[in-house]
Amino acid sequence: MSSSVSPLAPKSFEELPQIEGVNFATASAGIKYKGRTDVLLAIMQEGTTVAGVFTKSKCSSAPVDWCKQRIGNGKASALLVNSGNANAFTGKKGAAAVELSADIVAKALGCPEDEVFLASTGVIGEPLPAEKFSGVIDALKDAQGTASWLEAAKAIMTTDTFPKVSSASIDLDGQTVTINGIAKGAGMIAPDMATMLSFIYTDVPVAAPVLQAVLSGQVDGSFNAITVDSDTSTSDTVLLFATGAAASRGVEPINAETDPRIVVVRAALADVMVDLAHQIVRDGEGARKFVEVSVEGAESDGSARKIAMAIANSPLVKTAVAGEDANWGRVVMAVGKAGEPADRDRLAIWFGDVRVAVDGERDPDYSEAAASAVMKEEEIRLRVDLGLGLGTATVWTCDLTKEYVAINGDYRS
Amino acid sequence: MSSSVSPLAPKSFEELPQIEGVNFATASAGIKYKGRTDVLLAIMQEGTTVAGVFTKSKCSSAPVDWCKQRIGNGKASALLVNSGNANAFTGKKGAAAVELSADIVAKALGCPEDEVFLASTGVIGEPLPAEKFSGVIDALKDAQGTASWLEAAKAIMTTDTFPKVSSASIDLDGQTVTINGIAKGAGMIAPDMATMLSFIYTDVPVAAPVLQAVLSGQVDGSFNAITVDSDTSTSDTVLLFATGAAASRGVEPINAETDPRIVVVRAALADVMVDLAHQIVRDGEGARKFVEVSVEGAESDGSARKIAMAIANSPLVKTAVAGEDANWGRVVMAVGKAGEPADRDRLAIWFGDVRVAVDGERDPDYSEAAASAVMKEEEIRLRVDLGLGLGTATVWTCDLTKEYVAINGDYRS
């Protein structure tokens, strides 16, 4: 496995501003990894609301089951995340492990078990030694507030080569409020948020049902619009917590979706979620190129999205990008296999600003040199116009390299 | 690009028996390749019937369009196939090229244009220089009968590392009759017969509608049950020709699907088609392992098939196989992402004869050594029991190696 940082990683990592009402601590419980942190405990102030979106996998992990059963309550006191073991496909042992984990946290913090949210990421099928949390819980409680956002993001990494953080600040009721997020994910990334975890916090007071609506509305355009390898994980989890701490500075609670202030909150949340989603693609296993696939002129947005995903998931398109080969024929192939309405003879394709195909054949002005120059860039925009209707979609992916195969051919062993 | 023969290739290539009523010739037209044959002309006796199955791609190639428009007539006099250029996504030039190709063959042989079938395989988007066929057509006509089945199979290869042939003989009305097939395909292989061509001949006299019914019935279990990379080509074509020459030896024509002799014909055809399909997977780009994925206990056969394909198409499963890693957690992941009915806690998984998971968790008797030994084999059987119903499906794939990425990263350039 390569241990070098992805060439597509951000050039620098800035510390995020504080979010009042939540504190982090990290620890090394030795779940799987040695010499690094592998547990994150976040403690939230009373009244914190929570919303969540989870994997659609039929084989979801034990912590996903735990969270799904409690997300409807809308209340959160703590979040415990471990890396190195996904506690997925672990049967009754898995269910027992989440119960023990929540019990350990609830007892230490004096909060209801149902307000403890859990997430695990790592190997599937190995029993999670949840008793190891007992050994670190007091230290985690005592150390609360000592871990930065960047340190929190580091503790939840698995095959990630860099920690993923993002932040947006907006003005609300004359006060500066903030949305911070962390994420992990590098492989098994596909729509429905394959192996990815993301935890997002805001100090804005938002009622749980509104928080859920806002989160659910932003998932399709961010975490569900990325794909590394079309594989969907058992553990995908996005949790959005609102501590409500800004209320003490005069920010009025948002209790309804009709609140006009929701527009700016939603926009800031979208910025953070799209940024984190992009970072996951930029850390795609073995990735050397960041690819934006835009489809327009489809019969509907849904149809455009299916075609965009067919392109973004095609191993032949992704290997061509890796080879810096302007092989637009493979884009035609991917459009054709999507099974969505398409008229071969109206199709136009661009690599960057270079139109390579139009009216169902190679562009008469096609320049191999110009197209090849685009392919040498680190970020590549690939655009398809179907010429049928007004449907559009944009998704993001990375190239498929030998390094991807190397990383995944000996991950477990 | 690697030029070495796949390690999964058959150890020897046997010449096939003759099929009376069809003759082959091959030539080097210089479409793209140098120093090898790239055109195959088959001339069939009068009365030859034909059936076909084609790609479901919305961006099908010009020769696919040509064949689709004529397959309903059920009559065939000639088949012209070229390698090196797919004549796909070539707009009006592509349509003109197939018309010119058919015209050249029809004039030389004195047959109707509508009885000339065409197939092209190779690069997408480059105009096909059909006029080059003029320069070789007379030589092809004069040489008819000089090319063997193996030589015919070689002329249609692209990234294939070995020619694909298969044969079955059966007894019908006291006579030995034969089914011979050739195929090409190595990448862009997926359900709906991604870049693959196969041409199958029999001397049994079969009426065209019956021939079509028999062919259509065998596709799901053979060419549509294989996947190399989940990519579907614009050019997939399977044509089945019945020369009817065995009629002169007293074999009665099969004119209805109710003819009891159809059972043995169908079984022999299935043998040839499954054998050719397996050979395509064995030549999967970069393949080092042949993988059979069987799903049982699904709610329906269709559901079993979707789950089997989700496993067979998963890059994470395929890279694990490449790495000889008994990573059954990725099989769980693939079952989960298929979106079909599945109960995590009833799932059982076998690698070869080693049960690795049962009742939703690792098998209590799991032996890493035993599972690892299975993964070192060249042929790997992967079996999943969903424990829900009676639905079953079997599909075949290969592993995903660095060589696949290398082959497809610089195929065109």
Coordinates of N, CA and C in Angstrom, one line a residue, chain A residues 56-62 65 88-93 124-127 187-189 229-234 285 310 313-317 319-320 322-330 332-345 347-349 357-362 366 368 372 400-413, chain B residues 56-62 65 88-93 124-127 187-189 229-234 285 310 313-317 319-320 322-330 332-345 347-349 357-362 366 368 372 400-413:
Chain A
K56 N -27.5 2.8 1.7 CA -28.7 2.0 1.3 C -28.4 0.5 1.2
S57 N -27.2 0.1 1.5 CA -26.8 -1.3 1.5 C -27.7 -2.1 2.3
K58 N -28.0 -3.3 1.7 CA -28.9 -4.3 2.4 C -28.1 -5.0 3.5
C59 N -26.8 -4.8 3.5 CA -26.0 -5.4 4.5 C -25.3 -4.4 5.4
S60 N -26.1 -3.5 5.9 CA -25.5 -2.4 6.6 C -24.9 -2.8 7.9
S61 N -23.9 -2.0 8.4 CA -23.2 -2.4 9.6 C -24.0 -2.2 10.8
A62 N -23.5 -2.8 11.9 CA -24.2 -2.7 13.2 C -24.3 -1.3 13.7
D65 N -27.1 0.4 11.8 CA -28.4 0.0 12.3 C -28.7 0.8 13.6
A88 N -19.0 -4.6 10.7 CA -20.0 -4.9 9.7 C -20.0 -6.4 9.4
F89 N -21.1 -7.0 9.2 CA -21.3 -8.4 9.0 C -20.6 -9.2 10.1
T90 N -21.0 -8.8 11.3 CA -20.5 -9.3 12.5 C -21.6 -10.0 13.4
G91 N -22.8 -10.1 12.8 CA -23.9 -10.8 13.4 C -24.2 -10.3 14.8
K92 N -24.6 -11.2 15.7 CA -25.0 -10.8 17.0 C -23.9 -10.2 17.8
K93 N -22.6 -10.6 17.5 CA -21.5 -10.0 18.1 C -21.4 -8.5 17.8
I124 N -14.3 -5.3 7.1 CA -15.6 -5.9 7.3 C -15.4 -7.4 7.8
G125 N -16.3 -7.8 8.7 CA -16.3 -9.2 9.1 C -15.5 -9.6 10.3
E126 N -14.7 -8.7 10.8 CA -14.0 -9.0 12.0 C -14.7 -8.5 13.2
P127 N -14.9 -9.3 14.3 CA -15.6 -8.8 15.5 C -14.9 -7.5 16.1
G187 N -11.8 4.7 -0.9 CA -12.2 3.6 -1.8 C -13.6 3.2 -1.5
M188 N -14.2 2.3 -2.2 CA -15.5 1.8 -2.0 C -16.5 3.0 -2.0
I189 N -16.1 4.0 -2.8 CA -16.9 5.2 -2.9 C -17.8 5.2 -4.1
D229 N -15.1 4.0 -7.3 CA -15.1 2.6 -7.9 C -16.4 1.9 -8.0
S230 N -17.5 2.7 -7.9 CA -18.8 2.2 -8.0 C -19.2 1.2 -6.9
D231 N -18.4 1.0 -5.9 CA -18.7 0.1 -4.8 C -19.3 0.9 -3.7
T232 N -20.3 0.3 -3.1 CA -21.1 0.9 -2.0 C -20.8 0.2 -0.7
S233 N -20.5 0.9 0.3 CA -20.1 0.3 1.6 C -21.3 0.0 2.5
T234 N -21.0 -0.8 3.4 CA -22.0 -1.2 4.5 C -22.1 -0.2 5.5
E285 N -8.5 6.0 -4.2 CA -7.3 5.2 -4.1 C -6.6 5.2 -5.4
A310 N -22.7 6.5 -15.5 CA -22.2 5.5 -16.4 C -20.9 5.8 -16.9
N313 N -18.3 5.8 -13.9 CA -18.0 4.5 -13.4 C -17.3 3.6 -14.4
S314 N -17.2 4.0 -15.6 CA -16.7 3.1 -16.6 C -15.2 2.9 -16.4
P315 N -14.8 1.6 -16.2 CA -13.3 1.4 -16.1 C -12.6 1.8 -17.3
L316 N -13.2 1.7 -18.5 CA -12.5 2.0 -19.7 C -12.3 3.5 -19.9
V317 N -13.3 4.3 -19.4 CA -13.1 5.8 -19.4 C -12.0 6.2 -18.4
T319 N -9.6 4.4 -17.1 CA -8.2 4.0 -17.5 C -7.7 4.9 -18.6
A320 N -8.6 5.3 -19.5 CA -8.1 6.2 -20.5 C -7.6 7.5 -19.9
A322 N -6.4 7.9 -16.9 CA -5.1 7.6 -16.3 C -4.0 7.6 -17.4
G323 N -4.3 7.1 -18.6 CA -3.3 7.1 -19.6 C -3.2 8.4 -20.4
E324 N -3.9 9.4 -19.9 CA -3.9 10.7 -20.6 C -4.3 10.6 -22.1
D325 N -5.2 9.7 -22.3 CA -5.7 9.4 -23.7 C -7.0 10.0 -23.9
A326 N -7.1 10.9 -24.9 CA -8.4 11.5 -25.3 C -9.3 10.6 -26.0
N327 N -9.7 9.5 -25.4 CA -10.4 8.4 -26.0 C -11.9 8.6 -25.8
W328 N -12.4 9.5 -26.6 CA -13.8 9.9 -26.5 C -14.8 8.8 -27.0
G329 N -14.3 7.8 -27.7 CA -15.1 6.7 -28.2 C -15.6 6.0 -27.0
R330 N -14.8 5.9 -25.9 CA -15.3 5.2 -24.7 C -16.3 6.0 -24.0
V332 N -18.6 7.7 -25.7 CA -19.8 7.3 -26.5 C -20.3 5.9 -26.0
M333 N -19.4 5.0 -25.8 CA -19.8 3.6 -25.3 C -20.5 3.8 -24.0
A334 N -20.0 4.6 -23.0 CA -20.6 4.7 -21.7 C -22.0 5.3 -21.8
V335 N -22.2 6.3 -22.7 CA -23.5 6.9 -22.9 C -24.4 5.8 -23.4
G336 N -23.9 5.0 -24.3 CA -24.8 4.0 -25.0 C -25.2 2.9 -24.0
K337 N -24.3 2.6 -23.0 CA -24.7 1.5 -22.1 C -25.6 1.9 -20.9
A338 N -25.7 3.3 -20.8 CA -26.5 3.8 -19.6 C -28.0 3.3 -19.7
G339 N -28.4 3.0 -20.9 CA -29.8 2.6 -21.0 C -30.8 3.7 -21.0
E340 N -30.3 4.9 -21.0 CA -31.2 6.1 -21.0 C -31.4 6.7 -22.4
P341 N -32.5 7.4 -22.6 CA -32.7 8.0 -23.9 C -31.5 8.8 -24.4
A342 N -31.0 8.4 -25.6 CA -29.9 9.1 -26.3 C -30.0 8.9 -27.8
D343 N -29.6 9.9 -28.5 CA -29.7 9.8 -30.0 C -28.2 10.0 -30.4
R344 N -27.7 8.9 -30.9 CA -26.2 8.9 -31.3 C -25.9 10.1 -32.2
D345 N -26.8 10.4 -33.1 CA -26.5 11.4 -34.1 C -26.7 12.9 -33.6
L347 N -25.3 13.6 -30.4 CA -24.4 13.7 -29.3 C -23.2 14.6 -29.6
A348 N -22.8 15.4 -28.6 CA -21.6 16.2 -28.7 C -20.8 16.0 -27.4
I349 N -19.5 16.0 -27.5 CA -18.6 15.7 -26.4 C -17.5 16.7 -26.3
A357 N -16.4 15.7 -30.4 CA -17.4 15.0 -31.2 C -18.6 15.8 -31.3
V358 N -19.3 15.8 -32.5 CA -20.5 16.6 -32.7 C -21.4 15.9 -33.7
D359 N -22.7 15.9 -33.6 CA -23.6 15.3 -34.5 C -23.3 13.9 -34.8
G360 N -22.9 13.1 -33.8 CA -22.7 11.7 -33.9 C -21.4 11.3 -34.6
E361 N -20.5 12.2 -34.8 CA -19.2 11.8 -35.3 C -18.1 12.7 -34.8
R362 N -16.9 12.4 -35.2 CA -15.7 13.1 -34.7 C -15.9 14.6 -35.2
Y366 N -11.5 18.5 -35.2 CA -10.9 17.8 -34.1 C -9.3 17.9 -34.2
E368 N -6.1 16.4 -32.3 CA -5.6 15.4 -31.3 C -4.6 16.2 -30.3
S372 N -5.3 16.2 -26.4 CA -4.2 15.5 -25.6 C -3.7 16.5 -24.5
L400 N -8.6 5.6 -13.0 CA -8.3 4.3 -12.4 C -6.9 3.9 -12.8
T401 N -6.1 3.8 -11.8 CA -4.6 3.5 -12.0 C -4.2 2.2 -11.5
K402 N -3.0 1.8 -11.9 CA -2.4 0.6 -11.4 C -2.3 0.6 -9.9
E403 N -2.1 1.8 -9.3 CA -2.0 2.0 -7.9 C -3.3 1.6 -7.2
Y404 N -4.5 1.8 -7.8 CA -5.7 1.4 -7.3 C -5.7 -0.1 -7.1
V405 N -5.3 -0.8 -8.1 CA -5.2 -2.3 -8.1 C -4.3 -2.7 -7.0
A406 N -3.1 -2.1 -6.9 CA -2.1 -2.4 -5.9 C -2.7 -2.2 -4.5
I407 N -3.3 -1.1 -4.3 CA -3.9 -0.8 -2.9 C -4.9 -1.8 -2.6
N408 N -5.8 -2.2 -3.5 CA -6.9 -3.1 -3.2 C -6.6 -4.6 -3.3
G409 N -5.5 -4.9 -3.9 CA -5.1 -6.3 -4.1 C -4.4 -6.8 -2.8
D410 N -4.0 -5.9 -1.9 CA -3.4 -6.4 -0.7 C -3.7 -5.6 0.5
Y411 N -4.9 -5.1 0.5 CA -5.4 -4.2 1.6 C -5.5 -5.0 2.9
R412 N -6.1 -6.2 2.8 CA -6.4 -6.9 4.1 C -5.2 -7.7 4.6
S413 N -4.5 -8.3 3.6 CA -3.4 -9.2 4.0 C -2.2 -8.5 4.5
Chain B
K56 N -27.4 -3.8 -26.8 CA -28.5 -3.0 -26.4 C -28.1 -1.5 -26.3
S57 N -26.8 -1.3 -26.7 CA -26.3 0.1 -26.6 C -27.2 1.1 -27.4
K58 N -27.4 2.3 -26.8 CA -28.2 3.3 -27.5 C -27.3 4.0 -28.6
C59 N -26.0 3.6 -28.6 CA -25.1 4.2 -29.6 C -24.5 3.1 -30.4
S60 N -25.3 2.2 -31.0 CA -24.8 1.1 -31.7 C -24.1 1.5 -33.0
S61 N -23.2 0.6 -33.4 CA -22.4 0.9 -34.6 C -23.2 0.8 -35.9
A62 N -22.6 1.4 -36.9 CA -23.3 1.3 -38.2 C -23.5 -0.1 -38.7
D65 N -26.5 -1.5 -36.9 CA -27.7 -1.0 -37.5 C -28.1 -1.8 -38.8
A88 N -18.0 2.7 -35.5 CA -19.0 3.1 -34.5 C -18.9 4.6 -34.3
F89 N -20.0 5.3 -34.1 CA -20.0 6.7 -33.9 C -19.2 7.4 -35.0
T90 N -19.6 7.0 -36.2 CA -19.0 7.6 -37.4 C -20.0 8.3 -38.3
G91 N -21.3 8.5 -37.8 CA -22.3 9.3 -38.4 C -22.6 8.9 -39.8
K92 N -22.9 9.8 -40.7 CA -23.3 9.5 -42.1 C -22.2 8.7 -42.8
K93 N -20.9 9.0 -42.5 CA -19.8 8.3 -43.1 C -19.9 6.8 -42.8
I124 N -13.3 3.1 -31.9 CA -14.6 3.8 -32.1 C -14.3 5.2 -32.6
G125 N -15.1 5.7 -33.5 CA -15.0 7.1 -33.9 C -14.1 7.4 -35.1
E126 N -13.4 6.5 -35.6 CA -12.6 6.7 -36.8 C -13.4 6.2 -38.0
P127 N -13.4 7.0 -39.1 CA -14.1 6.6 -40.3 C -13.5 5.3 -40.8
G187 N -12.0 -7.1 -23.7 CA -12.4 -6.0 -22.8 C -13.7 -5.5 -23.2
M188 N -14.2 -4.5 -22.5 CA -15.5 -3.9 -22.7 C -16.5 -5.0 -22.8
I189 N -16.3 -6.0 -21.9 CA -17.2 -7.2 -21.9 C -18.2 -7.0 -20.7
D229 N -15.4 -6.0 -17.4 CA -15.3 -4.7 -16.8 C -16.6 -3.9 -16.8
S230 N -17.7 -4.6 -17.0 CA -19.0 -3.9 -16.8 C -19.3 -3.0 -18.0
D231 N -18.3 -2.8 -18.9 CA -18.6 -1.9 -20.0 C -19.2 -2.6 -21.2
T232 N -20.2 -1.9 -21.8 CA -21.0 -2.5 -22.9 C -20.6 -1.8 -24.2
S233 N -20.3 -2.6 -25.2 CA -19.8 -2.0 -26.5 C -20.9 -1.6 -27.4
T234 N -20.6 -0.8 -28.4 CA -21.5 -0.3 -29.4 C -21.6 -1.4 -30.5
E285 N -8.9 -8.7 -20.4 CA -7.7 -7.9 -20.4 C -7.0 -8.0 -19.1
A310 N -23.5 -8.0 -9.5 CA -22.9 -6.9 -8.6 C -21.6 -7.4 -8.1
N313 N -18.9 -7.6 -11.0 CA -18.5 -6.4 -11.5 C -17.8 -5.5 -10.5
S314 N -17.8 -5.9 -9.2 CA -17.2 -5.1 -8.2 C -15.7 -5.0 -8.3
P315 N -15.1 -3.8 -8.5 CA -13.7 -3.6 -8.6 C -13.0 -4.1 -7.4
L316 N -13.6 -3.9 -6.2 CA -13.0 -4.4 -5.0 C -12.9 -5.9 -4.8
V317 N -14.0 -6.6 -5.3 CA -13.9 -8.0 -5.3 C -12.9 -8.5 -6.3
T319 N -10.2 -6.9 -7.5 CA -8.8 -6.7 -7.1 C -8.4 -7.6 -6.0
A320 N -9.4 -8.0 -5.1 CA -9.0 -8.9 -4.0 C -8.7 -10.3 -4.6
A322 N -7.4 -10.7 -7.6 CA -6.1 -10.5 -8.2 C -5.0 -10.6 -7.1
G323 N -5.3 -10.1 -5.9 CA -4.3 -10.2 -4.8 C -4.3 -11.5 -4.0
E324 N -5.1 -12.4 -4.5 CA -5.3 -13.8 -3.8 C -5.7 -13.6 -2.4
D325 N -6.5 -12.6 -2.2 CA -7.0 -12.3 -0.8 C -8.4 -12.8 -0.6
A326 N -8.6 -13.6 0.4 CA -9.9 -14.2 0.7 C -10.8 -13.1 1.4
N327 N -11.0 -12.0 0.7 CA -11.7 -10.9 1.4 C -13.2 -11.0 1.2
W328 N -13.8 -11.9 1.9 CA -15.2 -12.1 1.7 C -16.1 -10.9 2.2
G329 N -15.5 -10.0 3.0 CA -16.2 -8.8 3.4 C -16.6 -8.0 2.2
R330 N -15.8 -8.0 1.1 CA -16.2 -7.3 -0.1 C -17.3 -8.0 -0.9
V332 N -19.8 -9.4 0.8 CA -20.9 -8.9 1.5 C -21.3 -7.5 1.0
M333 N -20.3 -6.7 0.9 CA -20.5 -5.3 0.4 C -21.3 -5.4 -1.0
A334 N -20.8 -6.2 -1.9 CA -21.4 -6.3 -3.2 C -22.8 -6.8 -3.2
V335 N -23.1 -7.8 -2.3 CA -24.5 -8.3 -2.1 C -25.3 -7.1 -1.6
G336 N -24.8 -6.4 -0.7 CA -25.5 -5.2 -0.1 C -25.8 -4.1 -1.1
K337 N -24.9 -3.9 -2.1 CA -25.1 -2.8 -3.0 C -26.0 -3.1 -4.1
A338 N -26.3 -4.4 -4.3 CA -27.1 -4.8 -5.5 C -28.5 -4.3 -5.5
G339 N -29.0 -4.0 -4.3 CA -30.3 -3.4 -4.2 C -31.4 -4.5 -4.2
E340 N -31.1 -5.7 -4.2 CA -32.0 -6.8 -4.3 C -32.3 -7.3 -2.9
P341 N -33.5 -8.0 -2.7 CA -33.8 -8.6 -1.4 C -32.6 -9.4 -0.8
A342 N -32.2 -9.1 0.4 CA -31.1 -9.9 1.0 C -31.3 -9.7 2.5
D343 N -31.0 -10.7 3.3 CA -31.1 -10.6 4.8 C -29.7 -10.9 5.3
R344 N -29.0 -9.9 5.7 CA -27.6 -10.0 6.2 C -27.4 -11.2 7.1
D345 N -28.4 -11.5 7.9 CA -28.2 -12.5 9.0 C -28.5 -13.9 8.5
L347 N -27.1 -14.8 5.4 CA -26.1 -14.9 4.3 C -25.0 -16.0 4.6
A348 N -24.7 -16.8 3.6 CA -23.6 -17.7 3.7 C -22.7 -17.6 2.4
I349 N -21.4 -17.6 2.6 CA -20.5 -17.4 1.5 C -19.4 -18.5 1.5
A357 N -18.4 -17.6 5.6 CA -19.3 -16.8 6.4 C -20.6 -17.6 6.4
V358 N -21.3 -17.5 7.6 CA -22.6 -18.1 7.7 C -23.4 -17.4 8.8
D359 N -24.8 -17.3 8.6 CA -25.7 -16.6 9.5 C -25.2 -15.2 9.8
G360 N -24.7 -14.5 8.8 CA -24.4 -13.1 8.9 C -23.2 -12.8 9.6
E361 N -22.3 -13.8 9.8 CA -21.0 -13.5 10.4 C -19.9 -14.5 9.9
R362 N -18.7 -14.2 10.3 CA -17.6 -15.1 9.9 C -18.0 -16.5 10.4
Y366 N -14.0 -20.8 10.5 CA -13.2 -20.2 9.4 C -11.7 -20.5 9.6
E368 N -8.3 -19.2 7.8 CA -7.6 -18.3 6.8 C -6.7 -19.1 5.9
S372 N -7.2 -19.1 1.9 CA -6.1 -18.5 1.1 C -5.7 -19.5 0.1
L400 N -9.2 -8.3 -11.6 CA -8.8 -7.0 -12.1 C -7.4 -6.7 -11.7
T401 N -6.5 -6.6 -12.7 CA -5.1 -6.6 -12.4 C -4.5 -5.2 -12.9
K402 N -3.3 -5.0 -12.5 CA -2.6 -3.8 -13.0 C -2.4 -3.9 -14.5
E403 N -2.3 -5.1 -15.0 CA -2.2 -5.2 -16.5 C -3.4 -4.7 -17.2
Y404 N -4.6 -4.9 -16.6 CA -5.8 -4.3 -17.2 C -5.7 -2.8 -17.4
V405 N -5.2 -2.2 -16.3 CA -5.1 -0.7 -16.4 C -4.0 -0.4 -17.4
A406 N -2.9 -1.1 -17.5 CA -1.9 -0.8 -18.5 C -2.4 -1.0 -19.9
I407 N -3.1 -2.1 -20.1 CA -3.7 -2.3 -21.5 C -4.6 -1.2 -21.9
N408 N -5.5 -0.8 -21.0 CA -6.5 0.2 -21.4 C -6.1 1.7 -21.2
G409 N -4.9 1.9 -20.6 CA -4.4 3.2 -20.4 C -3.7 3.7 -21.6
D410 N -3.3 2.8 -22.5 CA -2.6 3.3 -23.7 C -3.0 2.4 -25.0
Y411 N -4.3 2.0 -25.0 CA -4.7 1.2 -26.1 C -4.7 2.0 -27.4
R412 N -5.3 3.2 -27.3 CA -5.5 4.0 -28.6 C -4.2 4.7 -29.0
S413 N -3.4 5.1 -28.1 CA -2.3 6.0 -28.4 C -1.1 5.2 -28.9

